[in-house]
Backbone as numpy.savetxt, mean C-alpha at the origin, in Angstrom:
# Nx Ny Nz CAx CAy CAz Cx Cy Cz
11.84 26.41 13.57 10.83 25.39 13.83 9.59 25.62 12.97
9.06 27.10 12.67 8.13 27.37 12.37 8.29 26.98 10.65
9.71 27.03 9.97 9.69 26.99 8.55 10.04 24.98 8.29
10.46 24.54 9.65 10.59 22.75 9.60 8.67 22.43 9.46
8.22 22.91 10.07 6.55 22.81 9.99 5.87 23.19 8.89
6.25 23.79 8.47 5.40 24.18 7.27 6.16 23.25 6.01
7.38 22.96 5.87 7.72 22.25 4.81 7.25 20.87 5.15
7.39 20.40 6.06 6.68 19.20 6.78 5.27 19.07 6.35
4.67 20.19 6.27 2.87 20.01 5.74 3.10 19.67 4.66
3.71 20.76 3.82 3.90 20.61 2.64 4.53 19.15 1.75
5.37 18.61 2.17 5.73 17.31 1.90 4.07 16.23 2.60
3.59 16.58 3.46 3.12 15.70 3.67 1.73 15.77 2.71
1.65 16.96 2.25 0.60 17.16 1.31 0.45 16.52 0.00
2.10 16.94 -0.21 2.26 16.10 -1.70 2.10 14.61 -1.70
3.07 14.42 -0.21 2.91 12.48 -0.48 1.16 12.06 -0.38
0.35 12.78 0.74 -1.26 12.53 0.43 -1.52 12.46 -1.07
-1.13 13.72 -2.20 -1.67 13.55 -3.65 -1.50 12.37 -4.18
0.33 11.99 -4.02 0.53 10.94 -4.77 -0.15 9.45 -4.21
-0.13 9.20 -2.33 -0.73 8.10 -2.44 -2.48 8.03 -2.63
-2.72 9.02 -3.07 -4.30 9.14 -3.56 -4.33 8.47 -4.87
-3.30 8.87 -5.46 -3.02 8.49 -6.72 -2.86 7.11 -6.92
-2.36 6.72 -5.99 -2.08 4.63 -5.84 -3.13 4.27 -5.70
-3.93 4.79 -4.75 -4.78 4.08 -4.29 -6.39 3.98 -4.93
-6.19 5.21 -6.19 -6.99 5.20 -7.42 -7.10 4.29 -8.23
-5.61 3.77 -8.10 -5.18 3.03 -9.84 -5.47 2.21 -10.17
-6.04 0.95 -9.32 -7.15 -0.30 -9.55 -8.14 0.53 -9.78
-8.77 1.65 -9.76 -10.32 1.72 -10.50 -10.45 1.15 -11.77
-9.65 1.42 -13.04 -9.68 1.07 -14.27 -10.10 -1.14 -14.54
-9.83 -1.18 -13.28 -9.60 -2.87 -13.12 -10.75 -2.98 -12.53
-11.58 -2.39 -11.90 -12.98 -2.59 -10.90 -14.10 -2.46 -11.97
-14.27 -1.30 -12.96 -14.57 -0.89 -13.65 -15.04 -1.97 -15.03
-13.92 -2.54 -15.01 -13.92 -3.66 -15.91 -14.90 -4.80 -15.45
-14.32 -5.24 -13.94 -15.09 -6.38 -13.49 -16.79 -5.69 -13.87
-16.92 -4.50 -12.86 -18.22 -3.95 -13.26 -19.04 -4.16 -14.22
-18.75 -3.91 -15.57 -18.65 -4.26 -16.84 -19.36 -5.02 -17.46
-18.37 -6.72 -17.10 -18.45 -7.29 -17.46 -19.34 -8.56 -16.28
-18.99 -7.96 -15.19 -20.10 -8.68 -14.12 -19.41 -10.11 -13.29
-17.79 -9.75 -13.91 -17.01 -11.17 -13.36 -15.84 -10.65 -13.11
-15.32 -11.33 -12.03 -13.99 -10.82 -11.08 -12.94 -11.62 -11.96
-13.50 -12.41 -13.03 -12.49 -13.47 -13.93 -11.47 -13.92 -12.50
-9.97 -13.50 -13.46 -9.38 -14.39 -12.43 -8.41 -12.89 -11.53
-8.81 -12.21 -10.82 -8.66 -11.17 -10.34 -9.05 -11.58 -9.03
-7.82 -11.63 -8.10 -7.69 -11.80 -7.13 -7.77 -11.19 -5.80
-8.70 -11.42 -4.72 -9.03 -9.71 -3.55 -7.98 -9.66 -2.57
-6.91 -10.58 -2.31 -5.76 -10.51 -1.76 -5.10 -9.22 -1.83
-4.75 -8.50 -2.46 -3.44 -7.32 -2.26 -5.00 -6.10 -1.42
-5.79 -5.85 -2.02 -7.04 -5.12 -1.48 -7.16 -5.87 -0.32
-7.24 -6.86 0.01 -7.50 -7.59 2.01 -6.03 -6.93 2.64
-5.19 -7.23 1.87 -4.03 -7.00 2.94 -3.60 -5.17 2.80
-4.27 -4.31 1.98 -4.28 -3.24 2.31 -5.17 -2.41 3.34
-6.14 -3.12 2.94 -7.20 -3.13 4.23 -6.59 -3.07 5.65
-5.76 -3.56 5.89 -5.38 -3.96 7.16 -4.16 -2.78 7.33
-3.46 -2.69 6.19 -2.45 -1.59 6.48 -2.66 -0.43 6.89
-3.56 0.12 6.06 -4.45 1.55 6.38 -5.45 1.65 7.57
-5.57 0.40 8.03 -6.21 0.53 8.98 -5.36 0.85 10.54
-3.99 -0.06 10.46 -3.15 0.12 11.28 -2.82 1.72 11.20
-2.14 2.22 9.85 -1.87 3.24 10.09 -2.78 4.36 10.13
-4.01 4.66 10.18 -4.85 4.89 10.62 -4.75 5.09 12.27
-4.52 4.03 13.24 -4.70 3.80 14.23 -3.63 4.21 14.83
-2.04 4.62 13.99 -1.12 5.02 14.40 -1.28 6.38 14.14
-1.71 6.66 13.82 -2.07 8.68 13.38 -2.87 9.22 14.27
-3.33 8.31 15.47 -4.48 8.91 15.99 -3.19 9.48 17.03
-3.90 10.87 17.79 -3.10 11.69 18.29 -2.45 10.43 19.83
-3.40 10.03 20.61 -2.99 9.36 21.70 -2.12 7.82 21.35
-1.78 7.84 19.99 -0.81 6.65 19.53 0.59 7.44 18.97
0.33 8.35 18.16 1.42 9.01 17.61 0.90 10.42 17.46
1.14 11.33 18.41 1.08 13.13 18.12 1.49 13.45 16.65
1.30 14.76 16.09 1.77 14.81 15.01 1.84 14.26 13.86
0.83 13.40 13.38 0.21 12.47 12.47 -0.84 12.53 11.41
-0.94 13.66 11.74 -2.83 14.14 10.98 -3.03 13.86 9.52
-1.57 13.46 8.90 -1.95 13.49 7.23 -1.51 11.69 7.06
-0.75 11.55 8.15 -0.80 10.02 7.96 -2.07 9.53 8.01
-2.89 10.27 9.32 -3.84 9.20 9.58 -5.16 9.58 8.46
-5.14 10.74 7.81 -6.06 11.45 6.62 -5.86 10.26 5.74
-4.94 10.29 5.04 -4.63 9.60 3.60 -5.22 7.98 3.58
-4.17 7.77 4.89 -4.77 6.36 5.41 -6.40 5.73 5.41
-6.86 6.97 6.03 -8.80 6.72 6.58 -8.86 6.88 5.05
-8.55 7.50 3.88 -9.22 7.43 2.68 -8.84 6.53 2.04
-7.99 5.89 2.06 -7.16 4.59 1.62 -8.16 3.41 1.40
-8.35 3.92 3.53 -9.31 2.67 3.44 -10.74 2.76 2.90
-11.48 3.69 2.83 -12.35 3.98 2.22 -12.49 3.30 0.63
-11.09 3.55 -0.25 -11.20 2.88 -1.37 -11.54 1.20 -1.32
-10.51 0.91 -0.50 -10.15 -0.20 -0.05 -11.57 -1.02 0.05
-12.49 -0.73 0.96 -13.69 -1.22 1.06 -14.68 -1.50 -0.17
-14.82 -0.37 -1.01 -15.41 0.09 -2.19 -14.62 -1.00 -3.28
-13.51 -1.61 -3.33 -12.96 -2.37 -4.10 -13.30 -3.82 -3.76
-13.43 -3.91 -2.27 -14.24 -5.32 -1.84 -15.50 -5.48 -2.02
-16.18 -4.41 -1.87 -17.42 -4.74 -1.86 -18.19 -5.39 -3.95
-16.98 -4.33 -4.18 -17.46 -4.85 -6.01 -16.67 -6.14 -6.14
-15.77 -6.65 -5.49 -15.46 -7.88 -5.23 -16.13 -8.85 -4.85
-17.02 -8.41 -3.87 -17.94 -9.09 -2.95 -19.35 -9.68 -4.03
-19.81 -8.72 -4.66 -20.79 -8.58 -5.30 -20.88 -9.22 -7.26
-19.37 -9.18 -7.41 -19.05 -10.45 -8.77 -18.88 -11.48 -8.31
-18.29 -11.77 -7.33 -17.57 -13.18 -7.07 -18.79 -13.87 -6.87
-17.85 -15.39 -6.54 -18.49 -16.96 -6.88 -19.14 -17.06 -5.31
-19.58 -17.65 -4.98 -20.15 -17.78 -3.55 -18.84 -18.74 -2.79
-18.50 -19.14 -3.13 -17.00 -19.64 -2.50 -16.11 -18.57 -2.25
-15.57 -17.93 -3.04 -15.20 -16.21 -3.64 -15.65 -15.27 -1.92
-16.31 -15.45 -1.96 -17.46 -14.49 -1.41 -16.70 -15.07 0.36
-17.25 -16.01 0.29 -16.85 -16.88 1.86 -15.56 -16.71 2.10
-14.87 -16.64 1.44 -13.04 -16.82 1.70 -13.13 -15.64 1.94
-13.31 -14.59 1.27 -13.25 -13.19 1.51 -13.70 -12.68 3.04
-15.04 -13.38 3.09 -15.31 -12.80 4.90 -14.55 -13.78 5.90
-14.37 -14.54 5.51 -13.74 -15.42 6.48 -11.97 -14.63 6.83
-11.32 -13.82 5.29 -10.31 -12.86 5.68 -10.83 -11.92 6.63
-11.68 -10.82 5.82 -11.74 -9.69 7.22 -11.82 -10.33 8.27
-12.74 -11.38 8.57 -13.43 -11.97 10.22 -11.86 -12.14 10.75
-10.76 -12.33 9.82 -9.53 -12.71 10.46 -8.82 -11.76 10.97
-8.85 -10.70 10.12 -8.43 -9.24 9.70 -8.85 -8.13 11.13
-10.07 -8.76 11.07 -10.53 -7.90 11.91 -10.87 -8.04 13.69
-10.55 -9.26 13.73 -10.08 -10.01 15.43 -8.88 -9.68 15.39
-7.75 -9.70 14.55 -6.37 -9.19 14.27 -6.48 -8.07 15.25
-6.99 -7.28 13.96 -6.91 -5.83 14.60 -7.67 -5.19 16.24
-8.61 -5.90 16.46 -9.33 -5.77 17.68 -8.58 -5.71 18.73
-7.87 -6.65 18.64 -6.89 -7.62 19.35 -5.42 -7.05 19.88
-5.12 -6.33 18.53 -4.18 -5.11 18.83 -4.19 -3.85 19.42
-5.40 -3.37 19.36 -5.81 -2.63 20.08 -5.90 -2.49 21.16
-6.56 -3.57 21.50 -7.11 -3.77 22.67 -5.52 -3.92 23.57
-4.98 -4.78 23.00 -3.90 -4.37 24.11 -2.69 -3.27 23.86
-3.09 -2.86 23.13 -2.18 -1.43 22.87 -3.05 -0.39 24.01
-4.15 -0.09 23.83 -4.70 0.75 25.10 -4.77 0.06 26.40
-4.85 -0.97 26.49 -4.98 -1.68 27.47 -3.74 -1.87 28.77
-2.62 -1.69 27.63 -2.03 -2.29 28.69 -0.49 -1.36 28.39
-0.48 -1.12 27.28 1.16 0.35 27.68 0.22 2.02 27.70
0.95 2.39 28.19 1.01 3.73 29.02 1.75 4.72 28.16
1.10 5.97 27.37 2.05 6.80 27.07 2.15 6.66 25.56
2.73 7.86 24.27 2.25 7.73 23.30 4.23 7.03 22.95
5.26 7.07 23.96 6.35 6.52 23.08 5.99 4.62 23.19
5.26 4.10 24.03 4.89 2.70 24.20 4.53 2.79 23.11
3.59 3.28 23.03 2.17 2.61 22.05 2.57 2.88 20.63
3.38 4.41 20.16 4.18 4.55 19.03 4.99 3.13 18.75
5.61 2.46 19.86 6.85 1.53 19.52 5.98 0.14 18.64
5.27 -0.04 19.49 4.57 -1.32 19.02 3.57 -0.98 17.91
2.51 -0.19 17.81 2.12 0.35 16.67 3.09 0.27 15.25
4.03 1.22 15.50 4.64 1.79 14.73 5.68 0.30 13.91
5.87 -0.82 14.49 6.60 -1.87 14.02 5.75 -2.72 13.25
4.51 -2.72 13.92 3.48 -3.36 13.43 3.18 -3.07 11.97
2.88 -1.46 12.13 2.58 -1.01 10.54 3.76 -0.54 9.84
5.07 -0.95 10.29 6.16 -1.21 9.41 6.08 -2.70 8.58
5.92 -3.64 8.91 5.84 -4.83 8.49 4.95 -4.95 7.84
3.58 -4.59 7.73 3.04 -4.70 6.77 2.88 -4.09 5.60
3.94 -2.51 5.82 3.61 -1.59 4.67 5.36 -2.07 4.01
6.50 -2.57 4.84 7.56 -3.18 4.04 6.91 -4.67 3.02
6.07 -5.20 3.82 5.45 -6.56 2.75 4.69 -5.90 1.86
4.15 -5.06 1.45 3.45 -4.41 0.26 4.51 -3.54 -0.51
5.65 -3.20 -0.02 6.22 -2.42 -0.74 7.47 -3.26 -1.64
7.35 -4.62 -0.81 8.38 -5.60 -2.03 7.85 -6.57 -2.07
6.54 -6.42 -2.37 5.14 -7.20 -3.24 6.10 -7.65 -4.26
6.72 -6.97 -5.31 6.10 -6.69 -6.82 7.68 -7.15 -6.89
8.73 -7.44 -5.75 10.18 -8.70 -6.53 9.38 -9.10 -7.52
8.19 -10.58 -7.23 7.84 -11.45 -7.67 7.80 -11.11 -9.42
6.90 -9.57 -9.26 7.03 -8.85 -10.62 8.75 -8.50 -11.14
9.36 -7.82 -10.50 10.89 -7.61 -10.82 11.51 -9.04 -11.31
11.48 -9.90 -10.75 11.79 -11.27 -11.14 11.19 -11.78 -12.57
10.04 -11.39 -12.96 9.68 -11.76 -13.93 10.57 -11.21 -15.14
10.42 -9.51 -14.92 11.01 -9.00 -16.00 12.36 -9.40 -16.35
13.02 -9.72 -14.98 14.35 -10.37 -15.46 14.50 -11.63 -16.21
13.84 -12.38 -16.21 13.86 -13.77 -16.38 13.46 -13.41 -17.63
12.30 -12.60 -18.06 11.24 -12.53 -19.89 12.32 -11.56 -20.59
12.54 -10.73 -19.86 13.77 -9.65 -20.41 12.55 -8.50 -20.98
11.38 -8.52 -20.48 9.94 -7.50 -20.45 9.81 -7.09 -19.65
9.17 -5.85 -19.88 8.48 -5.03 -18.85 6.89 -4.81 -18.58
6.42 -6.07 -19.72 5.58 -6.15 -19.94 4.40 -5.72 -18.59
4.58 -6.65 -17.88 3.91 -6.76 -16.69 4.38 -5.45 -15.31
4.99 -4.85 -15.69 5.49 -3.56 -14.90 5.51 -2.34 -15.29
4.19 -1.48 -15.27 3.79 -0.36 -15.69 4.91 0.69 -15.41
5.36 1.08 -16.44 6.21 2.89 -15.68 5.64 3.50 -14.91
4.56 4.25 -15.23 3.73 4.95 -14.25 3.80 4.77 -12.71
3.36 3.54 -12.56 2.75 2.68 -11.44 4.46 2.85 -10.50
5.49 2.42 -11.01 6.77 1.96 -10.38 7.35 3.55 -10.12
7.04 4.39 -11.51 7.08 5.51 -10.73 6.50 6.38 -9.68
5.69 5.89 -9.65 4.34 6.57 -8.39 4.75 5.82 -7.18
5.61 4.84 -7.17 5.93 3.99 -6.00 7.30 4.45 -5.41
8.23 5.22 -6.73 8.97 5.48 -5.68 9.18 6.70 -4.82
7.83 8.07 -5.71 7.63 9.17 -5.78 7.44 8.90 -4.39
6.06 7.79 -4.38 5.33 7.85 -2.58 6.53 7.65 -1.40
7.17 6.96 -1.78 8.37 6.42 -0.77 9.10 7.30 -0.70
9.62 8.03 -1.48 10.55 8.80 -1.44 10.36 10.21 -0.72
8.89 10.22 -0.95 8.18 11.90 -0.33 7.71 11.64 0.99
7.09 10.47 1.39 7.31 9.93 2.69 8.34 9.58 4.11
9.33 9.19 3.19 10.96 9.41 3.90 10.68 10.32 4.17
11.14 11.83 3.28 11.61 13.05 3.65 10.41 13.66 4.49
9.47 13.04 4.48 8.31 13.98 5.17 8.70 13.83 6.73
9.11 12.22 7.01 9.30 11.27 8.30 11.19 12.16 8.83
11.99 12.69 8.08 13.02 13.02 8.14 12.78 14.25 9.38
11.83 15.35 8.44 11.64 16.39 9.19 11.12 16.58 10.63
11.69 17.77 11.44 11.28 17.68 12.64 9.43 17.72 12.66
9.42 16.83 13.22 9.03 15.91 14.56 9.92 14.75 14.04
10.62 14.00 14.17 11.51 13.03 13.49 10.50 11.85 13.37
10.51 10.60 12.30 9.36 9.68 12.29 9.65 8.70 11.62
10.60 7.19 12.42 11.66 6.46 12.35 10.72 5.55 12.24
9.16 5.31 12.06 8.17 4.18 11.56 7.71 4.77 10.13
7.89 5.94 9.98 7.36 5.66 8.55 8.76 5.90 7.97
9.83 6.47 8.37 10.95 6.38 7.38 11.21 5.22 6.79
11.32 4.37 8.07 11.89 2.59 7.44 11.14 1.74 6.74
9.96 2.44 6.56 9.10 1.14 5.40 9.12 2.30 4.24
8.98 3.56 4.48 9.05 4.43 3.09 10.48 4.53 2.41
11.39 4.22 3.08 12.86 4.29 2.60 12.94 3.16 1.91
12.67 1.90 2.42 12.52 0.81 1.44 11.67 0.73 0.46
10.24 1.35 0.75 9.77 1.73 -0.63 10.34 2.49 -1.49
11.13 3.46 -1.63 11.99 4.34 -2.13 12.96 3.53 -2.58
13.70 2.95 -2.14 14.81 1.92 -3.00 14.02 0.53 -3.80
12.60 0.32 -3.48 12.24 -0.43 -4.23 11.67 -0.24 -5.43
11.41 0.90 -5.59 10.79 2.04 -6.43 11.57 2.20 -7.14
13.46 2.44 -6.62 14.15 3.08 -7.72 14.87 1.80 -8.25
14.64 0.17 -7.87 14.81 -0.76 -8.40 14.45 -0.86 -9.72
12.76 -1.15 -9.65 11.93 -0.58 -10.22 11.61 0.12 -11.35
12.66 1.17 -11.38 12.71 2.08 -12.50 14.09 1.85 -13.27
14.95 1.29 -12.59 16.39 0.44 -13.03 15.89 -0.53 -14.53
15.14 -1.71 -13.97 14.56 -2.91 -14.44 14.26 -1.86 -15.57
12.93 -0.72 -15.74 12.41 -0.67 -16.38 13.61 0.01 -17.54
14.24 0.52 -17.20 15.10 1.23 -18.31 16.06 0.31 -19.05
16.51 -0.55 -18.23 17.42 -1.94 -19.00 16.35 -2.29 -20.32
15.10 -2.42 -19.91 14.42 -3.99 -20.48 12.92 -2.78 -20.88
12.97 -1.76 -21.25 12.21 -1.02 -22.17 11.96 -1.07 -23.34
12.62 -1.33 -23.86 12.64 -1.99 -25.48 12.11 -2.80 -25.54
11.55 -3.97 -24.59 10.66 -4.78 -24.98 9.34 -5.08 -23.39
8.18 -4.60 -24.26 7.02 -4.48 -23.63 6.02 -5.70 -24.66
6.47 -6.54 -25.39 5.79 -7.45 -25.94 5.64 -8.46 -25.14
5.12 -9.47 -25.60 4.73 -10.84 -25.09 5.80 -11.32 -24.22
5.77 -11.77 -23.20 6.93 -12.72 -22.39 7.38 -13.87 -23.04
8.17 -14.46 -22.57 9.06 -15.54 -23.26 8.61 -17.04 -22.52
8.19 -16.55 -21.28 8.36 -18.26 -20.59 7.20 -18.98 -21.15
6.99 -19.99 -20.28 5.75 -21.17 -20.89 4.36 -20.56 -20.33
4.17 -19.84 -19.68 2.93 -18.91 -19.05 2.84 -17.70 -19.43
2.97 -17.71 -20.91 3.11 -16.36 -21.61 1.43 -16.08 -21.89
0.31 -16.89 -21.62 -1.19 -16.80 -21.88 -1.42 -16.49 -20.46
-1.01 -16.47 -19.27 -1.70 -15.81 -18.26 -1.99 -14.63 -17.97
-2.66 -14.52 -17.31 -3.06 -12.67 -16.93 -2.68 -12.26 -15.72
-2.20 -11.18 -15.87 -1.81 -10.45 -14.53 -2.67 -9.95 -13.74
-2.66 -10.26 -12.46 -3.90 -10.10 -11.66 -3.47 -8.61 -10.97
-4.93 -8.00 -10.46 -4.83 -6.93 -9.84 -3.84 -6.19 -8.80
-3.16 -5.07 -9.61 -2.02 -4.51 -8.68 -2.69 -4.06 -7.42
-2.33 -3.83 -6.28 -2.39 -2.99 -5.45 -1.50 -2.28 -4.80
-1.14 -1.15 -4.33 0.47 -0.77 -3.59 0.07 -0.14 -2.40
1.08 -0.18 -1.59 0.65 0.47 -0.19 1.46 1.74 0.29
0.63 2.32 0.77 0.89 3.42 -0.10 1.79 3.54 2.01
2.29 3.90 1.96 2.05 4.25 3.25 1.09 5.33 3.46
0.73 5.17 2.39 -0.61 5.49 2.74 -1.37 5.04 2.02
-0.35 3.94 1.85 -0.84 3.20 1.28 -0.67 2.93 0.25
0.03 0.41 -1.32 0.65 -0.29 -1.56 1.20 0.51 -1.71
0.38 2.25 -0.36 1.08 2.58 -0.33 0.40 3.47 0.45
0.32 2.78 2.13 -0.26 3.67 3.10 0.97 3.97 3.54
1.37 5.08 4.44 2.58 5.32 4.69 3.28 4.72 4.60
């Protein structure tokens, strides 16, 4: 038990590095807006809906929701930390329309979450209740961030590019998923983050499929929207695009 625990930290240490690492990787894109003083056409959507992930899992790490959680709910609380710091320079380029849609999300985001709470303490008893419903909750939203990026996989198939699908990035996605599984494998067993990190893990090694077919070409795309720009990645790691 004593050597399942310690490899258990240890995995859970590494997956913290790597989803630190996700949840870094829009700086280079914030930086820019910074810059230049305009959100152009850079969209706060994947940052709103991570917001909410890390916040759930956050709320599932706390000991009286899920025992045994402490690096879920670590990575997560810093997740969101970025998370905020990416809205707020959002908050502060954008258009005043920009601006309104944005609070009018959290205001949504955040009765959401109130709301869940409230009857998660409120009304089940016990940390396997509150694990069950928690734990489905922030499956669904960390499986919808983790097959975000078909839309991207689809592209490359169709351009026969990889243009728009960083190696790095797809590899860091399936690293997180994959080190997450095995972390969720080990005793204490942890059948809410396995099933959204396992699918991140096969979406990841999709991912890296695409990229090896269609590597040879990282030039221009082929279709009729070959002048658009790719708007801001985000991943959830499960701990975010790639919170647990």
């Amino acid at each position: 038990m004593v050597c399942a625990a310690v490899a258990r930290t240890i995995v859970g240490v590494l997956g913290n590095v790597i989803s630190f690492g996700l949840f870094l990787s829009p700086a280079p894109t914030f930086y820019g807006i910074i810059k230049k003083k305009d959100v152009e056409e850079f969209k706060p959507h994947p940052y709103l809906a991570t917001v909410l992930n890390c916040a759930f899992w956050v709320f599932y790490g706390l000991p009286f929701i899920h025992p045994n959680s402490t690096l879920v709910l670590s990575i997560n609380a810093v997740g969101l930390g970025f998370e905020f710091v990416y809205l707020t320079i959002f908050y502060i380029y954008s258009s005043n329309k920009g601006r309104k849609k944005m609070l009018i999300f959290l205001l949504v985001e955040g009765i959401f979450f109130a709301a869940i709470v409230l009857i998660t303490m409120l009304t089940l008893h016990g940390t396997r209740k509150r694990s069950l419903v928690v734990g489905i909750i922030c499956d669904i939203f960390n499986i919808m961030m983790y097959v975000s990026p078909l839309t991207i996989m689809a592209k490359v198939i169709k351009t026969k590019s990889v243009k728009f699908m960083p190696f790095w990035l797809s590899l860091a996605n399936f690293l997180n998923g994959l080190c997450w599984a095995t972390y969720a494998l080990i005793h204490p067993f942890d059948i809410y983050v396995l099933i959204s990190n396992g699918i991140g893990a096969v979406s990841g090694l999709v991912q890296l499929a695409l990229y090896a077919c269609y590597c040879g070409n990282k030039g221009q795309d082929n279709d009729d929207d070959g002048d658009s720009k790719p708007n801001g990645v985000e991943l959830s790691t499960s701990k975010g695009r790639e919170a647990v």
